[in-house]
Amino acid sequence: MNNSATLTVRARLWNSTMIEDYSDARSVLVRGRATLKLQSNKPTVNMESQSTEIEVHIYPDSGQEVDSSAPLWIIVVSALAGVLLLALICLLLWKCGFFRRARTRELYEAKTQKAHMKSQPSENERLEEEI
């Protein structure tokens, strides 16, 4: 077991994350710990666990700022598309007759016909009148 090995630990930190989360910080210290442990079923192979700590100092650019607002043209196009979609839905509903009023005159005529039908004299009353 005189052979040696080199392990490389890689990590990625995005610049946008640094700007968004640590915009007020002048420097950020990132610490990590790596532990190497050998797990083997052979009792003759032994290795002590070794740990190492990794420290990285990061200095974010203070000159860059992330613009989180949407461009004005996207807002205008979205609003116009929404109004156009609403107008299209209203037009379709109007063509299908959704906004037509119920004919109140026909409704009242039906009610008056029912009232006339109820007020007609019965057969007994007609016979009494003829006598």
C-alpha positions as CSV (number, residue, x, y, z in Angstrom):
1,M,0.0,0.0,0.0
2,N,2.7,2.4,-0.9
3,N,0.6,3.9,-3.7
4,S,-0.9,7.3,-3.3
5,A,-4.0,8.9,-4.8
6,T,-5.1,12.4,-5.3
7,L,-8.7,13.4,-4.8
8,T,-10.0,16.6,-6.3
9,V,-13.1,18.2,-4.8
10,R,-15.0,20.5,-7.2
11,A,-17.8,22.9,-6.5
12,R,-19.5,25.5,-8.5
13,L,-20.8,28.8,-7.2
14,W,-22.8,31.0,-9.6
15,N,-22.0,34.7,-9.9
16,S,-25.7,35.5,-9.9
17,T,-26.2,33.6,-6.6
18,M,-23.5,35.7,-5.1
19,I,-24.9,38.9,-6.4
20,E,-28.5,38.1,-5.3
21,D,-27.8,36.6,-1.9
22,Y,-24.7,38.4,-0.8
23,S,-24.9,41.8,-2.5
24,D,-24.1,43.7,0.7
25,A,-21.2,41.5,1.7
26,R,-17.6,42.5,0.9
27,S,-16.4,38.9,1.2
28,V,-17.8,35.5,1.7
29,L,-16.1,32.5,3.3
30,V,-17.2,29.1,2.2
31,R,-16.1,26.2,4.3
32,G,-16.3,22.5,3.4
33,R,-15.1,19.3,4.9
34,A,-14.2,16.2,3.0
35,T,-13.6,12.8,4.7
36,L,-12.0,9.8,3.1
37,K,-13.0,6.5,4.6
38,L,-12.2,3.0,3.2
39,Q,-14.9,0.4,3.5
40,S,-13.7,-3.1,2.7
41,N,-14.6,-6.6,3.5
42,K,-11.0,-7.7,3.7
43,P,-9.5,-7.5,7.2
44,T,-6.0,-7.1,5.9
45,V,-6.7,-3.8,4.2
46,N,-6.9,-1.0,6.7
47,M,-6.8,2.7,6.4
48,E,-7.4,5.4,8.9
49,S,-10.2,7.9,8.1
50,Q,-8.7,11.2,7.0
51,S,-10.6,14.5,7.0
52,T,-9.6,17.8,5.5
53,E,-11.2,21.2,5.6
54,I,-11.5,23.4,2.6
55,E,-11.9,27.2,2.8
56,V,-12.5,29.5,-0.1
57,H,-12.7,33.3,0.2
58,I,-15.1,34.9,-2.4
59,Y,-15.2,38.6,-3.2
60,P,-18.4,39.4,-5.1
61,D,-18.4,42.2,-7.6
62,S,-20.2,45.1,-6.1
63,G,-20.5,46.9,-9.4
64,Q,-22.9,44.4,-10.9
65,E,-26.6,44.4,-10.0
66,V,-29.3,42.0,-11.0
67,D,-32.3,43.7,-12.6
68,S,-35.3,41.7,-11.4
69,S,-38.0,43.7,-13.1
70,A,-39.6,42.6,-16.4
71,P,-39.1,44.8,-19.5
72,L,-41.8,47.2,-20.3
73,W,-42.6,45.7,-23.7
74,I,-43.4,42.4,-22.1
75,I,-45.9,44.0,-19.7
76,V,-47.6,46.0,-22.5
77,V,-47.8,42.9,-24.8
78,S,-49.2,40.8,-22.0
79,A,-51.9,43.4,-21.1
80,L,-52.9,43.8,-24.8
81,A,-53.1,40.0,-25.2
82,G,-55.3,39.7,-22.1
83,V,-57.7,42.4,-23.4
84,L,-57.8,40.8,-26.8
85,L,-58.6,37.4,-25.2
86,L,-61.3,38.9,-23.1
87,A,-62.8,40.6,-26.2
88,L,-62.7,37.4,-28.1
89,I,-64.5,35.5,-25.3
90,C,-67.2,38.2,-25.0
91,L,-67.7,38.1,-28.8
92,L,-68.1,34.3,-28.7
93,L,-70.6,34.5,-25.9
94,W,-72.6,37.3,-27.7
95,K,-72.7,35.2,-30.9
96,C,-74.0,32.2,-28.9
97,G,-76.8,34.4,-27.4
98,F,-75.5,34.5,-23.8
99,F,-76.3,38.2,-23.4
100,R,-79.9,38.1,-24.9
101,R,-82.7,39.1,-22.6
102,A,-85.6,36.8,-22.0
103,R,-88.6,38.0,-23.9
104,T,-90.7,39.5,-21.1
105,R,-93.7,40.2,-23.3
106,E,-94.0,36.5,-24.2
107,L,-93.6,35.6,-20.5
108,Y,-96.4,38.0,-19.5
109,E,-98.7,36.8,-22.4
110,A,-98.3,33.3,-21.1
111,K,-99.3,34.4,-17.6
112,T,-102.4,36.3,-18.8
113,Q,-103.5,33.3,-20.9
114,K,-103.3,31.2,-17.7
115,A,-105.3,33.8,-15.8
116,H,-108.1,33.8,-18.5
117,M,-108.2,30.1,-18.5
118,K,-108.8,30.1,-14.8
119,S,-111.5,32.7,-14.9
120,Q,-113.7,30.9,-17.4
121,P,-117.0,29.7,-16.0
122,S,-117.5,26.0,-15.3
123,E,-120.2,23.9,-17.2
124,N,-122.6,24.1,-14.2
125,E,-122.5,27.9,-14.2
126,R,-123.1,28.0,-17.9
127,L,-126.2,25.7,-17.6
128,E,-127.6,27.8,-14.8
129,E,-127.2,31.0,-16.8
130,E,-129.1,29.5,-19.8
131,I,-132.1,28.5,-17.7
